[in-house]
Tab-separated table of C-alpha atoms in Angstrom:
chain	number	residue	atom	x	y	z
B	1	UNK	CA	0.000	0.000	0.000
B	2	UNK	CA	1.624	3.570	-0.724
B	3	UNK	CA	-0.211	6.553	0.566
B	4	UNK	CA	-2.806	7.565	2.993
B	5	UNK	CA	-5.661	8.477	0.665
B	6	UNK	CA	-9.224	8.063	2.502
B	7	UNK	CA	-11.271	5.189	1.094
B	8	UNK	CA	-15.155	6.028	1.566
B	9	UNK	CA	-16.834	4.222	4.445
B	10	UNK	CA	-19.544	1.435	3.546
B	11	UNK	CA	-21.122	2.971	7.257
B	12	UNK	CA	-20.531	4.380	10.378
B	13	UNK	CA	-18.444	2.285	12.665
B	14	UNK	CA	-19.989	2.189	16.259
B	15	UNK	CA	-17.666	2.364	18.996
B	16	UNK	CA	-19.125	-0.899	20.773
B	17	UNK	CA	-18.401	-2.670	17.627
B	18	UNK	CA	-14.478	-0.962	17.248
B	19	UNK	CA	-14.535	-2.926	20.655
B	20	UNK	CA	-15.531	-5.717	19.979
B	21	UNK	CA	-13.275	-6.311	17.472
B	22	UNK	CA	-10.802	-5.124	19.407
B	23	UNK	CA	-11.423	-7.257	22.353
B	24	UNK	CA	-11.545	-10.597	19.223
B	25	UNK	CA	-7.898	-9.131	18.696
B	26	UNK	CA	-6.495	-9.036	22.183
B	27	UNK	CA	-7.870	-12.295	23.416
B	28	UNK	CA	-6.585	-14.535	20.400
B	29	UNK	CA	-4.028	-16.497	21.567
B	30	UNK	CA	-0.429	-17.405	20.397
B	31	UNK	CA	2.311	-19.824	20.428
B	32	UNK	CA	4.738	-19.084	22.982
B	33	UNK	CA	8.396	-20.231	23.680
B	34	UNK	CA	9.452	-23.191	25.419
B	35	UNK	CA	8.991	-22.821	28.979
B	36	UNK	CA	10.540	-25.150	31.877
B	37	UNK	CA	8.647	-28.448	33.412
B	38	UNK	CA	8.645	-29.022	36.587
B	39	UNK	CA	11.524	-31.427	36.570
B	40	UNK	CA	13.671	-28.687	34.684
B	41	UNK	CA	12.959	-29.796	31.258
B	42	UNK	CA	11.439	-27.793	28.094
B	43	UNK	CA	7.540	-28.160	27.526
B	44	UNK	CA	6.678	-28.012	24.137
B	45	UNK	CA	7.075	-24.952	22.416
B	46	UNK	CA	2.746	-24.180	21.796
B	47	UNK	CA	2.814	-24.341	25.801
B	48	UNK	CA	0.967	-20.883	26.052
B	49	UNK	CA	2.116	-18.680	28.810
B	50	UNK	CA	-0.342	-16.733	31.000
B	51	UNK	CA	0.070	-13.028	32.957
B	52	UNK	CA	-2.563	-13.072	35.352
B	53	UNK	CA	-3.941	-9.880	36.117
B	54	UNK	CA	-6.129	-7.508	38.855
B	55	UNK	CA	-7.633	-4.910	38.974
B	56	UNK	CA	-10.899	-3.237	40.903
B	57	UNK	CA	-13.785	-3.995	38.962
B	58	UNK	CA	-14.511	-4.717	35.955
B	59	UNK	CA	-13.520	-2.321	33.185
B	60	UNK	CA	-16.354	-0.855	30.574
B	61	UNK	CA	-13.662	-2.159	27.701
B	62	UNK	CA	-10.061	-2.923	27.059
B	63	UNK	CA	-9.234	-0.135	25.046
B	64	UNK	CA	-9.913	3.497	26.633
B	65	UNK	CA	-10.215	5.255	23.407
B	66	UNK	CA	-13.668	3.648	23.133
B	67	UNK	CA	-14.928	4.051	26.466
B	68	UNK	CA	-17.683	6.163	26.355
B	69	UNK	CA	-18.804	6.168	29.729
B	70	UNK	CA	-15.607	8.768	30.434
B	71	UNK	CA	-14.378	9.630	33.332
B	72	UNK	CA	-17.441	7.864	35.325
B	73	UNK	CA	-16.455	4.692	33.285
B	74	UNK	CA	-12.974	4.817	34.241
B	75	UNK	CA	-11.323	2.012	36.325
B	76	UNK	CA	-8.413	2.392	38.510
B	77	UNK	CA	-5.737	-0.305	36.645
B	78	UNK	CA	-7.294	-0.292	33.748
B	79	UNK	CA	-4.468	1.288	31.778
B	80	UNK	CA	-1.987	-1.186	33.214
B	81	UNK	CA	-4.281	-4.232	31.775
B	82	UNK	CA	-4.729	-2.555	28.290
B	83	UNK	CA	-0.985	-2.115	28.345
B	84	UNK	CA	-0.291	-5.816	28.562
B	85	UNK	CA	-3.090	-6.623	26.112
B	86	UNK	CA	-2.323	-3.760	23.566
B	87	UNK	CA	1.265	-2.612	21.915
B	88	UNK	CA	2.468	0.328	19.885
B	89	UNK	CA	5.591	1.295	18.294
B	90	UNK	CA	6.694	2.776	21.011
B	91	UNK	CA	6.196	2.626	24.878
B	92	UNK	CA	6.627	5.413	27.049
B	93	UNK	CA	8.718	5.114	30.585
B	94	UNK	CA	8.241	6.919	33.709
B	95	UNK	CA	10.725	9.450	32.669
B	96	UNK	CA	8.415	10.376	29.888
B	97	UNK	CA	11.232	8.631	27.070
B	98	UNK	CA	9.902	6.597	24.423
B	99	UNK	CA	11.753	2.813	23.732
B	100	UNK	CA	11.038	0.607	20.634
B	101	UNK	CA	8.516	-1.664	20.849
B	102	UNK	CA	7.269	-2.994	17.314
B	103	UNK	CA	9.205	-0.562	15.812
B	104	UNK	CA	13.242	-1.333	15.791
B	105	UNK	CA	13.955	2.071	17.222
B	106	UNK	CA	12.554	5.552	17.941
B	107	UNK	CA	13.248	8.234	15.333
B	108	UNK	CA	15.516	10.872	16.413
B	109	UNK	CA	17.965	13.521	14.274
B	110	UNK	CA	20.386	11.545	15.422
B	111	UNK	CA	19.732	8.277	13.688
B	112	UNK	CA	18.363	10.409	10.601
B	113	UNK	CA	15.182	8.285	10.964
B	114	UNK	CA	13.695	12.005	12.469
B	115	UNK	CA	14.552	14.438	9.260
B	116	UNK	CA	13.198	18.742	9.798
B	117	UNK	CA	12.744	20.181	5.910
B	118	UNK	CA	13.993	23.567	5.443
B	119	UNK	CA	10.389	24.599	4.449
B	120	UNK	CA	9.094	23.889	8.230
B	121	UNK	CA	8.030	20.542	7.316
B	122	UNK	CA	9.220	17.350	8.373
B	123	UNK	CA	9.844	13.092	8.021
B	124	UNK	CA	9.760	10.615	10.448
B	125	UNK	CA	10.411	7.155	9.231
B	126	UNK	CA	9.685	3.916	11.341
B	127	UNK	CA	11.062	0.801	10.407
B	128	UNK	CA	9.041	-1.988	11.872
B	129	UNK	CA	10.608	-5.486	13.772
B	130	UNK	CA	10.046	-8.203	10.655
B	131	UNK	CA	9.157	-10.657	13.745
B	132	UNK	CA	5.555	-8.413	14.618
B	133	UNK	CA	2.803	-10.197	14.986
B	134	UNK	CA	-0.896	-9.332	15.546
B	135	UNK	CA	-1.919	-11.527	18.548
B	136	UNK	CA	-3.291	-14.211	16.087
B	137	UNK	CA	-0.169	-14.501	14.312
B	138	UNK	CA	-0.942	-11.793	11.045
B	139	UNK	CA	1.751	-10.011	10.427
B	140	UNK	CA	1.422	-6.136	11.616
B	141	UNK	CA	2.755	-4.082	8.970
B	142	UNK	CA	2.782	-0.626	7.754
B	143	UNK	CA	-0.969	-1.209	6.598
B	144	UNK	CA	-1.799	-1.429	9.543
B	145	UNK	CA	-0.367	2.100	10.531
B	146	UNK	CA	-1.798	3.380	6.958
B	147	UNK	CA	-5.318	2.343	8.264
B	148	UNK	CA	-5.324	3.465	11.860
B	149	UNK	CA	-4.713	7.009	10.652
B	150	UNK	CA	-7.601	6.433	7.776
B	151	UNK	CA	-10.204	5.555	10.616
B	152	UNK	CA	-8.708	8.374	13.168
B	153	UNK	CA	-9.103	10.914	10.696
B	154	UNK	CA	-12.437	10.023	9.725
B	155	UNK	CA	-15.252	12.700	11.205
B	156	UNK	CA	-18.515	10.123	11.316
B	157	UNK	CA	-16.352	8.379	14.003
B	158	UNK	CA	-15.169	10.759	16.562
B	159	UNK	CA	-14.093	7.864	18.430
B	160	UNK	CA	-10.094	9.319	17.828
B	161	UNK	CA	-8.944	11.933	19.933
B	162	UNK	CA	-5.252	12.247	19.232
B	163	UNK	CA	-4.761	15.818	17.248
B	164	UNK	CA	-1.243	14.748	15.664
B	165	UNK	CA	-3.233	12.771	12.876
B	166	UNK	CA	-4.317	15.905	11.127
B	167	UNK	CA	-0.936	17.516	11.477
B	168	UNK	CA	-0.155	14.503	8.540
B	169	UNK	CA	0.124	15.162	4.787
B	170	UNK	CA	0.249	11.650	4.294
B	171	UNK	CA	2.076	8.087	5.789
B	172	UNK	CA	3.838	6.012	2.739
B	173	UNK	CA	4.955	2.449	2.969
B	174	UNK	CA	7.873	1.791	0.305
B	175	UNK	CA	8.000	-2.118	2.020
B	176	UNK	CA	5.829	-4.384	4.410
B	177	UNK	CA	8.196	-3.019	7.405
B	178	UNK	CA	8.570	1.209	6.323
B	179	UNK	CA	6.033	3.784	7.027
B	180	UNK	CA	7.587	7.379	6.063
B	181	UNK	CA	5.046	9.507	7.682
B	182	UNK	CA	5.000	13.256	6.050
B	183	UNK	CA	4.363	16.395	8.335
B	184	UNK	CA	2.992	19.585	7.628
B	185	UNK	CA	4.789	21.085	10.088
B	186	UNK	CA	7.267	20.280	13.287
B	187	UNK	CA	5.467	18.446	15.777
B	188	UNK	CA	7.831	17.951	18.709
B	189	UNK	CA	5.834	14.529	20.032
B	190	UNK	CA	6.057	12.994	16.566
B	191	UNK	CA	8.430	10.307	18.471
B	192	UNK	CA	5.384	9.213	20.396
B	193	UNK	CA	3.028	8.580	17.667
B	194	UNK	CA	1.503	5.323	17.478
B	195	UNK	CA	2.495	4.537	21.197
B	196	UNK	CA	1.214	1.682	23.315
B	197	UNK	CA	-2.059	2.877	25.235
B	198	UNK	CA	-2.262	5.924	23.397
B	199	UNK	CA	-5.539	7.036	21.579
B	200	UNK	CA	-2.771	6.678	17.992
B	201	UNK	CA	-2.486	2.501	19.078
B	202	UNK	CA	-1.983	0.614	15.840
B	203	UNK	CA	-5.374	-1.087	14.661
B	204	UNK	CA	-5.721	-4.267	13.308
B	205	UNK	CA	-6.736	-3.843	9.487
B	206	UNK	CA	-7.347	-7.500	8.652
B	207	UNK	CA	-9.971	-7.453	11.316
B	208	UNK	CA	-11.543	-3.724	11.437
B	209	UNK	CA	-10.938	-2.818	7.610
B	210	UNK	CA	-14.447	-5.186	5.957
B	211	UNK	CA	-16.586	-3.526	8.243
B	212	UNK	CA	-15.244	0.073	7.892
């Protein structure tokens, strides 16, 4: 795919059904790695491995970009579960620094993947890990970046609230693992786009892109 041009939507896509999908995403499961038996030796490497989480209650959904309930809908830990269950390009630490996740690093001047134009405009290229998976084993690709802005930008949604999306000319993907995306102008957070738990989070297009 090369571009970000807007394909016209068959119908408004309801945020209960974003979720839904969303949730079909998240709960697939994959293989994992070997993991030790109890007498020391390797299980078999589909053994699946399982984080077992609490929290409070139980939350409205999985993904808080989609919670429409706001702040009344909100449930302390909530955040830390859709962390574990959701993953960007990037993730943010508590110093506020952003470290490669999907992505094999985080554009910066200094590795040129972070380029300013002399007409006030500006690059940022992400090169994604060739080893990133969806959690039912599709491949997540620059597509799937391509799309996520598609449905963020769209107004019949409103279900987006991350402003950097319109501050982008366009997002081009010369291979499977490149998205170049093109500013209009500087945008210092640009580093940050597409982070884990972020209202930019990738989206799955092999699941969300039939019924948008």
């Amino acid at each position: 795919m090369m571009g970000s041009g807007r394909r016209q939507p068959r119908g408004p896509l309801s945020a209960g059904l974003l979720g839904i999908m969303l949730l079909a995403a998240a709960c697939s499961s994959g293989s994992a790695g070997p993991t030790l038996a109890r007498g020391g030796a390797a299980e078999s490497s589909s053994a699946v491995k399982r984080v077992v989480a609490a929290i409070l209650s139980d939350p409205p959904t999985l993904r808080n970009t989609i919670n429409t309930r706001g702040a009344s809908g909100s449930v302390p830990g909530v955040d830390a579960v859709e962390g574990l269950l959701h993953s960007g390009l990037v993730a943010g630490d508590h110093r506020d620094l952003f470290h490669a996740r999907m992505a094999e690093a985080v554009p910066s001047l200094e590795n040129g993947l972070w380029n300013v134009l002399p007409d006030g405009r500006m690059d940022t290229t992400w090169k994604i890990r060739p080893n990133a998976r969806w959690h039912d084993g599709t491949p997540f690709t620059a597509a799937d970046l391509i799309f996520t802005q598609t449905v963020a930008i769209d107004p019949e949604l409103g279900v987006f609230r991350e402003p950097a999306f319109v501050l982008i000319s366009s997002i081009d993907a010369p291979d499977p693992q490149t998205a170049i995306i093109r500013w209009t102008k500087p945008y210092i957070a640009a580093d940050g786009l597409f982070a884990t738990s972020t209202d930019a989070a990738p989206l799955p297009r092999h699941l969300l892109e039939r019924s948008y």
